[in-house]
Short mmCIF file of C-alpha atoms and ligand atoms in Angstrom, two decimals:
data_model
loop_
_atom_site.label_atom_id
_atom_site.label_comp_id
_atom_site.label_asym_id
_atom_site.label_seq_id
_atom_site.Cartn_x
_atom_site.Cartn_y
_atom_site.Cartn_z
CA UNK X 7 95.09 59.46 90.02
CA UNK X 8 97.66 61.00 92.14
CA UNK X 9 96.46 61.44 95.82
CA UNK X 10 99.92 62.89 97.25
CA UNK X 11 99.44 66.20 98.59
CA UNK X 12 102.07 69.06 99.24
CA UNK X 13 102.97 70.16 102.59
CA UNK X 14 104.58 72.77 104.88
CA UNK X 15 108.64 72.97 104.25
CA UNK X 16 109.50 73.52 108.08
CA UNK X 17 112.50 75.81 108.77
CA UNK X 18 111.59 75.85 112.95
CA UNK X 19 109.45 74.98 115.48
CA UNK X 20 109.44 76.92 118.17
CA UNK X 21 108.81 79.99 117.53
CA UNK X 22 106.72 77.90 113.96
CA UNK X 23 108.58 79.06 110.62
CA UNK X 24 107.27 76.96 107.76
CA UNK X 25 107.39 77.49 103.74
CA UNK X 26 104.24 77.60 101.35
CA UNK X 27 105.20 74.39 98.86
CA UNK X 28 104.78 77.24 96.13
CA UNK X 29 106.61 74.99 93.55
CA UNK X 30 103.27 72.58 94.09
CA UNK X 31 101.26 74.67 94.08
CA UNK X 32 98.91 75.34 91.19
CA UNK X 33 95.76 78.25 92.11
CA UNK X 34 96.24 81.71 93.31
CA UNK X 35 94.82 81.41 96.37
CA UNK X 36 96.60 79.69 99.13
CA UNK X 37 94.44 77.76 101.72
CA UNK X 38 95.35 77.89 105.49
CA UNK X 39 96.80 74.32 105.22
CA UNK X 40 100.13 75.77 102.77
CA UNK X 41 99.86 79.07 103.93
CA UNK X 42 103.47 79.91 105.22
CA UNK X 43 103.66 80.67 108.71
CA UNK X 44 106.57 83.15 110.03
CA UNK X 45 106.67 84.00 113.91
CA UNK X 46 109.12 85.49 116.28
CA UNK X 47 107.43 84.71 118.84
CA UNK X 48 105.26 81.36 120.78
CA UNK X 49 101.61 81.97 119.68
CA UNK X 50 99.96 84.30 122.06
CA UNK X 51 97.30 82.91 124.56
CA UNK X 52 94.17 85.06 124.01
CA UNK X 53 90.86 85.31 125.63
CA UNK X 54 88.56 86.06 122.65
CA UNK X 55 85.33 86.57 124.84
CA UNK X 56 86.65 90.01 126.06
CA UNK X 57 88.38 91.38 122.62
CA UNK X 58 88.43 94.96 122.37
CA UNK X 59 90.79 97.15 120.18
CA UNK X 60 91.79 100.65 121.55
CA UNK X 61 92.67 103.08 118.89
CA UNK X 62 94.36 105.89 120.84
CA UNK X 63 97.51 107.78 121.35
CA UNK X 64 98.09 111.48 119.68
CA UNK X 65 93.75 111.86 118.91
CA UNK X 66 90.82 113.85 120.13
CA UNK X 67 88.73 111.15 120.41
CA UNK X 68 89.94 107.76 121.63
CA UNK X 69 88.36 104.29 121.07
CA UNK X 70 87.27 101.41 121.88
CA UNK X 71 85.58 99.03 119.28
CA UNK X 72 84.52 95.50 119.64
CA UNK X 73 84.35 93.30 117.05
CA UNK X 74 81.01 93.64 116.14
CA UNK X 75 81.67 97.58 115.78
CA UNK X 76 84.93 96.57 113.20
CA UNK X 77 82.46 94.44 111.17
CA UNK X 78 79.69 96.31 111.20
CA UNK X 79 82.02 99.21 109.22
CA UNK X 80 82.29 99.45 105.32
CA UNK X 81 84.75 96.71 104.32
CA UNK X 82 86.68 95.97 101.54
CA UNK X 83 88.07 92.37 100.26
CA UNK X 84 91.48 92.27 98.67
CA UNK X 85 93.93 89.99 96.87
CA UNK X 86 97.34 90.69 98.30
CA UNK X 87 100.69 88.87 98.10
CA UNK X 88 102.36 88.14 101.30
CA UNK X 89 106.03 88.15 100.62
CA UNK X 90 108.28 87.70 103.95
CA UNK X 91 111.04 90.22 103.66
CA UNK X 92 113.60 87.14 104.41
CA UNK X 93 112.19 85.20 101.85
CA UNK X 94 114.92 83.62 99.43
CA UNK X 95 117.25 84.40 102.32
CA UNK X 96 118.91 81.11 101.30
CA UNK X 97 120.25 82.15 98.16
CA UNK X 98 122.73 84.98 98.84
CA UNK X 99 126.26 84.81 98.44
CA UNK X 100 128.09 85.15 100.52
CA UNK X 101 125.67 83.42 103.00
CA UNK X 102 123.88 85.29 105.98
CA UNK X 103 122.47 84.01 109.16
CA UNK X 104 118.65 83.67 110.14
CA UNK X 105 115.92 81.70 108.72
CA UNK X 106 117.09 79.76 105.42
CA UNK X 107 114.36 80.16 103.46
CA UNK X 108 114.59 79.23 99.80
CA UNK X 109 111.17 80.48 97.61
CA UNK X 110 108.10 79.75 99.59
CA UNK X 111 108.21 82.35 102.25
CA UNK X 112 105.33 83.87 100.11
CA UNK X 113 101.83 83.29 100.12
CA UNK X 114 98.57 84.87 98.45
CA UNK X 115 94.60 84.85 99.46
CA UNK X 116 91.82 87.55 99.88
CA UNK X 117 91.69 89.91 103.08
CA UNK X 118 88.69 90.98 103.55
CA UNK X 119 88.92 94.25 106.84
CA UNK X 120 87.74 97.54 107.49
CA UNK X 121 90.47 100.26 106.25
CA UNK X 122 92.69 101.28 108.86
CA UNK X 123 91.71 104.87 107.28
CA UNK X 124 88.63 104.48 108.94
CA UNK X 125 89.36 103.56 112.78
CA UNK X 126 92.06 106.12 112.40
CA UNK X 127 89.07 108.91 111.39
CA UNK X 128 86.95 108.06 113.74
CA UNK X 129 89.50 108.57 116.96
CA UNK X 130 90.31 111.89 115.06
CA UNK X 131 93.91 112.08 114.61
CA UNK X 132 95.69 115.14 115.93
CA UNK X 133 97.26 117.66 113.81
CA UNK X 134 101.34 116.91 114.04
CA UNK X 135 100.92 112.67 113.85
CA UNK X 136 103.52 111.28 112.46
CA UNK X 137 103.19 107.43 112.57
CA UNK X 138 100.44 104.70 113.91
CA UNK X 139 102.09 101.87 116.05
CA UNK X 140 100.64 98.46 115.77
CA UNK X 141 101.23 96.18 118.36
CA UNK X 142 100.26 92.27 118.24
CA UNK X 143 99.21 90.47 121.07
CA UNK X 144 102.66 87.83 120.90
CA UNK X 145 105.25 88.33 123.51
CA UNK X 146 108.95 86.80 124.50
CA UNK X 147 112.16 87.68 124.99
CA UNK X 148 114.67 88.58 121.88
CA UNK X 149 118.22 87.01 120.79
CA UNK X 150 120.16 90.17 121.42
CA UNK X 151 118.61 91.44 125.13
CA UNK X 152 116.66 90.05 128.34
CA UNK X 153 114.53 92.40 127.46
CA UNK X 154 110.61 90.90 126.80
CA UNK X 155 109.17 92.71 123.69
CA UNK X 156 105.60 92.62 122.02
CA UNK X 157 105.93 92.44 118.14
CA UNK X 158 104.69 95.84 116.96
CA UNK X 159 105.79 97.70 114.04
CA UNK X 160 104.73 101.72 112.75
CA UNK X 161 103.72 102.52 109.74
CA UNK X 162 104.64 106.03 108.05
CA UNK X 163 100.89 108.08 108.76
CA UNK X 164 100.43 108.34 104.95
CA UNK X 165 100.09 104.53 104.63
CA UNK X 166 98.43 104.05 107.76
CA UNK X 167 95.86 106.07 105.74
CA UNK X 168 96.03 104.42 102.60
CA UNK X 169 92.56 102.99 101.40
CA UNK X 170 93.77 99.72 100.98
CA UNK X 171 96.03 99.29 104.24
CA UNK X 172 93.21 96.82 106.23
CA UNK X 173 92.42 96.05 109.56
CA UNK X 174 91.36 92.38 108.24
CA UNK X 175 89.31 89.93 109.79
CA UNK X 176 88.32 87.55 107.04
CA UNK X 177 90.96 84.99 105.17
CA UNK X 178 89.47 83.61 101.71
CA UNK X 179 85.77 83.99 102.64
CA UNK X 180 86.31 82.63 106.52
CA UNK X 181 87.49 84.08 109.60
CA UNK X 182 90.99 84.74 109.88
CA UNK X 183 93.10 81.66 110.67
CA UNK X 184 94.98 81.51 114.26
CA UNK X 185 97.50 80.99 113.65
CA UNK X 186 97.68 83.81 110.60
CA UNK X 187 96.68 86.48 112.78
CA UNK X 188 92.66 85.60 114.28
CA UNK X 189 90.66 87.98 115.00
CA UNK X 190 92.41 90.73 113.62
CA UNK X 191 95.38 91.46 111.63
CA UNK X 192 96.67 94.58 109.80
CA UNK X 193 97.18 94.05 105.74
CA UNK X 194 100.17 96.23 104.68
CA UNK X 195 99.43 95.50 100.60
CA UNK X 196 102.89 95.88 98.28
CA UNK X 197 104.89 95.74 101.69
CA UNK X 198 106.40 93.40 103.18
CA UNK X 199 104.94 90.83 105.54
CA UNK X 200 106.58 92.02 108.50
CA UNK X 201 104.38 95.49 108.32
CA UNK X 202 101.20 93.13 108.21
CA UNK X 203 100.56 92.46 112.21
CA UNK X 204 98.93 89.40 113.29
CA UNK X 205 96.70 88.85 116.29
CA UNK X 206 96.25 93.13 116.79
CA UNK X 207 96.45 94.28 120.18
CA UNK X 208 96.21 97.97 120.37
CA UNK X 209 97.00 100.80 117.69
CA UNK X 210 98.62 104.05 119.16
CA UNK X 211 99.12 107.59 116.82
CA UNK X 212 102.77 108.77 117.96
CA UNK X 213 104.03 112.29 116.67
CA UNK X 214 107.59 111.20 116.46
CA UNK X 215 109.19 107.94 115.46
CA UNK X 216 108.62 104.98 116.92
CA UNK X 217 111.87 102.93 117.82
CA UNK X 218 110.79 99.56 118.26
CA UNK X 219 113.45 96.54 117.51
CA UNK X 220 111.28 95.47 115.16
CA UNK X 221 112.41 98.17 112.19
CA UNK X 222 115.16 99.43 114.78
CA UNK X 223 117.16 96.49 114.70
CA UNK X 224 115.52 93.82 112.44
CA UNK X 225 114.05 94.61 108.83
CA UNK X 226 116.36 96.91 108.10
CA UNK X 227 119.08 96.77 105.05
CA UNK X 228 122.59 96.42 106.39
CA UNK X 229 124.71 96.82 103.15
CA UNK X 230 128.29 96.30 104.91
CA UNK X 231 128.75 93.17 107.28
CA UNK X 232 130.93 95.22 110.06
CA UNK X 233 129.26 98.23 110.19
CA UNK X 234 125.65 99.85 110.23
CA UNK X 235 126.77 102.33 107.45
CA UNK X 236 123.89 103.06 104.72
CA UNK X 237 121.31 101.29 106.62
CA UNK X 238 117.64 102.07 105.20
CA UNK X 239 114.27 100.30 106.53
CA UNK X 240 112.87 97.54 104.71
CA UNK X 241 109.20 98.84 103.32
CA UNK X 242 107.77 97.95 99.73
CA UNK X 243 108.13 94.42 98.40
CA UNK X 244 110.98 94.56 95.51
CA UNK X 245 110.20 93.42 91.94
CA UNK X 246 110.59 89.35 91.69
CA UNK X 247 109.77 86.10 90.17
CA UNK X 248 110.11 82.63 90.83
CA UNK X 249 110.15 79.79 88.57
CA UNK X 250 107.64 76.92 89.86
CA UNK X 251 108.16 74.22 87.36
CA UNK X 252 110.56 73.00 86.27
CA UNK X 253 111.92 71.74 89.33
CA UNK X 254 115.47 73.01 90.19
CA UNK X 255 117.83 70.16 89.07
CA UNK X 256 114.43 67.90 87.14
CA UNK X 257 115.66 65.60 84.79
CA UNK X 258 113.67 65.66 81.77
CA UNK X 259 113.14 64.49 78.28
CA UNK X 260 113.52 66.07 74.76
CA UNK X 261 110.22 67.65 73.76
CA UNK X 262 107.67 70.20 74.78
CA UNK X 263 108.03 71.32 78.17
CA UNK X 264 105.98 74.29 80.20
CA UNK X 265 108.05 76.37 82.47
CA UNK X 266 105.64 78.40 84.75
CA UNK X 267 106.16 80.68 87.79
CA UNK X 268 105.09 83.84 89.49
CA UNK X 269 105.92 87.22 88.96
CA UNK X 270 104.74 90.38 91.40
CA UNK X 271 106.03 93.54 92.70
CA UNK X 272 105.37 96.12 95.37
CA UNK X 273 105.41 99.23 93.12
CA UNK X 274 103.06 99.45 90.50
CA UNK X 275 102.05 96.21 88.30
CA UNK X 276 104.08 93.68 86.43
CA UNK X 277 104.56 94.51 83.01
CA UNK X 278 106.83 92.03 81.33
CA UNK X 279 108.51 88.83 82.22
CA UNK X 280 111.41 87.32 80.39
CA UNK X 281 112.67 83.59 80.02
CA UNK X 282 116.34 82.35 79.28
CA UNK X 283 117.21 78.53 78.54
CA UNK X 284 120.52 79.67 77.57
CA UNK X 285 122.14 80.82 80.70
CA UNK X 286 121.07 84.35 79.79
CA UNK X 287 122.66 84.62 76.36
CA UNK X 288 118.96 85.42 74.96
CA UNK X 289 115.14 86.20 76.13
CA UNK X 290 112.06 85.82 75.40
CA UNK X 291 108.72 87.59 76.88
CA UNK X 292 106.26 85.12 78.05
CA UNK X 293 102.59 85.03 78.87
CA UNK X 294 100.84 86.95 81.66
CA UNK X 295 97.98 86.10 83.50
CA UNK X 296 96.00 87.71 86.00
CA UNK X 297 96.93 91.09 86.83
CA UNK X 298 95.20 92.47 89.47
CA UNK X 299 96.60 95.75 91.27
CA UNK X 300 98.15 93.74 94.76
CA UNK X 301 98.26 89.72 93.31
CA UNK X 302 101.03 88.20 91.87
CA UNK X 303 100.75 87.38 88.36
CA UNK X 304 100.90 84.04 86.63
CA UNK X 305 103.05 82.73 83.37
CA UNK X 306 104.35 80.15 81.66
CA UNK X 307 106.33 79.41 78.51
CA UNK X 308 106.36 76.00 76.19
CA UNK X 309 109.69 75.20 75.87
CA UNK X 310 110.62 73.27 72.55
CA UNK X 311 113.82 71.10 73.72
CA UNK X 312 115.63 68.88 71.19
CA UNK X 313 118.93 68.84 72.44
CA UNK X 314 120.04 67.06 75.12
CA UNK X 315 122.41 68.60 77.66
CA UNK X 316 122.61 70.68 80.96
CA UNK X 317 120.38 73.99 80.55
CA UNK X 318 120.32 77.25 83.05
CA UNK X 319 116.66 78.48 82.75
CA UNK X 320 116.15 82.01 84.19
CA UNK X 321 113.11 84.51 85.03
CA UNK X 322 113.16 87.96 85.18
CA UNK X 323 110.21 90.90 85.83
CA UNK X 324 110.14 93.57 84.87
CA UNK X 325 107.84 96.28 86.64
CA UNK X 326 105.45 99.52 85.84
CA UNK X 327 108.22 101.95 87.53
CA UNK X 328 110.73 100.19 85.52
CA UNK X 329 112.22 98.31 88.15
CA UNK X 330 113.59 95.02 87.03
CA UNK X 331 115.09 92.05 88.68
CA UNK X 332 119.48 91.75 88.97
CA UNK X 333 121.51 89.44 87.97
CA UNK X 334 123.17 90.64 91.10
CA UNK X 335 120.56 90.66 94.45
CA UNK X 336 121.65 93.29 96.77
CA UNK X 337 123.79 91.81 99.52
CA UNK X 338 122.72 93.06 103.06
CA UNK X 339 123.58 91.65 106.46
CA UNK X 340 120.62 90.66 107.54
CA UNK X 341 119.49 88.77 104.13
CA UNK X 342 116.27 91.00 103.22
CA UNK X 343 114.63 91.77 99.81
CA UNK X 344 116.84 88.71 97.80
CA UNK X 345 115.39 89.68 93.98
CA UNK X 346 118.19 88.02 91.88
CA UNK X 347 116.70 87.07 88.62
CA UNK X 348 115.67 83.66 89.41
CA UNK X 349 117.59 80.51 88.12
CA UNK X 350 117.39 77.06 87.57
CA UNK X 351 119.28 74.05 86.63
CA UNK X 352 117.47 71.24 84.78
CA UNK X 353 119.21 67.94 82.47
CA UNK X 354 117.65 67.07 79.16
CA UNK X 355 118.20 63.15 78.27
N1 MTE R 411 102.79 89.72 113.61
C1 MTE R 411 103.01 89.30 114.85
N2 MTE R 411 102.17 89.70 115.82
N3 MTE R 411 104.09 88.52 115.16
C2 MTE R 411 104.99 88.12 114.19
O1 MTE R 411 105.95 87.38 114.49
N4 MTE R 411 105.60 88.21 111.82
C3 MTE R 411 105.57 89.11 110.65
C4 MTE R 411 104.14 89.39 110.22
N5 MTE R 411 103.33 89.77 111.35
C5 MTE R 411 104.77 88.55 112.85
C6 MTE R 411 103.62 89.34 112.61
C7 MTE R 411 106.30 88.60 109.51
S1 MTE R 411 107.97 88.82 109.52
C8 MTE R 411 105.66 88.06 108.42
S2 MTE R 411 106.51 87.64 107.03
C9 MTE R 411 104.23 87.79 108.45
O2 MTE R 411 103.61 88.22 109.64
C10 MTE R 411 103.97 86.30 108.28
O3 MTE R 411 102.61 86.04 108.29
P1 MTE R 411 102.06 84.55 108.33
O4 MTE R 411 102.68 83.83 109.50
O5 MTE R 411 100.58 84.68 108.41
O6 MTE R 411 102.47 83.92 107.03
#
């Protein structure tokens, strides 16, 4: 029996940036213990005995609510992929600074909340509202001013109002984990995990755009390394996959061997997914498992090996809207939304 267990990859400590061991990792649902942890910011000091969220801003009617009032609403449990935008950050070329994360800035468990939708009717929003700012209760000072900042991020009124956008305060069954956002964090599902706001502070309807460094300066695609030319906002989670096993660079024997991984995509569902052992030269569509409107899907493909040799194996979605992964990720500045078809490298002996 092996006892070994995986563990956090750590990327830094202070603020606490650690990978989900997703290559180890076997079920769909990610405990707190591998859940990857991504943080601008210390972790906030919070007095829980006097938490109230205000709901105000551009409404007739503002609010108040306690936590009893939030969970005493209709609520709704989903299954959502949490996909940092800087995951696989690591792997573009030419290289780009900020966290190097390589595949396990991704994580997956059921959110259980009351929709957003809901708070947002019941402090009546205005005619003429345009966004809903979310601010987190985390504070400290930026890289690129002396300025101290809260994390908070908008999102566009139409999702704030989408059914399934959650003010969540259940993780897989318990209450939310502190570190992951306790008591309440917003669930942004297909975007993202930088629109998903931990530890929520206050929620405030603006009628014109909110400018916050948060999608001012950071998540947001910087195609050209000098200049801020074509910049767009980083929103919906691209189509991706990621091979889990093999092991990049294994060493294995001639035989039957399963290749597995994850496939997901924040338009729509996953619809095919194709493997190469052959550097790309030729595919074939492998097994789904699993698809559930915001999860990532499962698969996995037996591999027949007789020859030995070095072999390139490669994974590629392919996604309801028709979106499919590059051979080519889309270089930006800031390393966001890295989709590359994924790749690789094993030795048969
Ligand atoms: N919310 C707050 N308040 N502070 C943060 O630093 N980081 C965001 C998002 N929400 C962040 C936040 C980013 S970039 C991601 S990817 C996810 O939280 C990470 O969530 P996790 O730490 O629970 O994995």
């Amino acid at each position: 029996m092996n006892l070994s267990k995986p563990y956090l990859t750590t990327r830094s400590l202070q603020p606490e940036n650690q990978e989900t061991p997703i290559q180890f990792i076997k079920n769909n649902i990610i405990s707190e213990r591998l859940f990857f942890r991504r943080n601008h910011f210390s972790y906030p000091n919070l007095t829980y005995s006097s938490y109230w969220l205000p709901v105000n801003g551009h409404v007739r009617n503002p609010q108040l609510f306690s936590l009893q009032n939030i969970m005493s609403l209709p609520s709704k449990a989903l299954t959502v992929v949490l996909e940092c935008a800087g995951n696989k950050r690591s792997f573009f070329e030419p290289k780009v600074f900020g966290e190097q994360w390589e595949k396990g800035a991704i994580s997956q468990g059921v959110w259980k909340g009351v929709p957003l939708k809901t708070l947002l009717q019941l402090a009546h929003i205005k005619e003429g509202a345009l966004e809903v700012v979310v601010e987190g209760y985390d504070v400290g000072k930026r890289t690129d001013t002396d300025k101290v900042y809260s994390y908070a991020r908008s999102l566009p009124i139409e999702k704030a109002l989408h059914e399934d956008t959650l003010v969540a305060y259940e993780y897989n069954g318990g209450p939310i984990p502190f570190k992951h956002g306790f008591p309440l964090r917003l669930i942004v599902p297909q975007w993202y995990g930088m629109a998903s706001v931990k530890w929520v502070k206050q929620i405030t309807i603006v009628n014109r755009a909110f400018s916050g460094p948060f999608q001012t300066v950071d998540y947001v695609y910087y195609p050209k390394k000098d200049s801020d030319e074509g910049a767009t906002p980083v929103t919906t989670m691209r189509v991706n996959s990621s091979i889990k096993k093999p092991l990049d660079r294994e060493i294995l024997t001639t035989g039957v061997h399963e290749i597995n991984g994850i496939a997901w995509t924040g338009k729509g569902l996953i619809v095919k997914v194709e493997i190469s052992t052959d550097s790309g030269q030729t595919w074939t569509e492998v097994k789904l498992r699993n698809k559930d409107q915001y999860s990532w899907i499962d698969w996995s493909y037996d591999w027949e090996v007789a020859e030995k040799g070095e072999y390139t194996i490669l994974s590629k979605a392919t996604d309801s809207h028709g979106r499919v992964q590059r051979k080519e990720p889309y270089w930006n500045r800031k390393g966001y939304g890295y989709n590359g078809i994924d790749r690789i490298k094993v030795k048969v002996e």
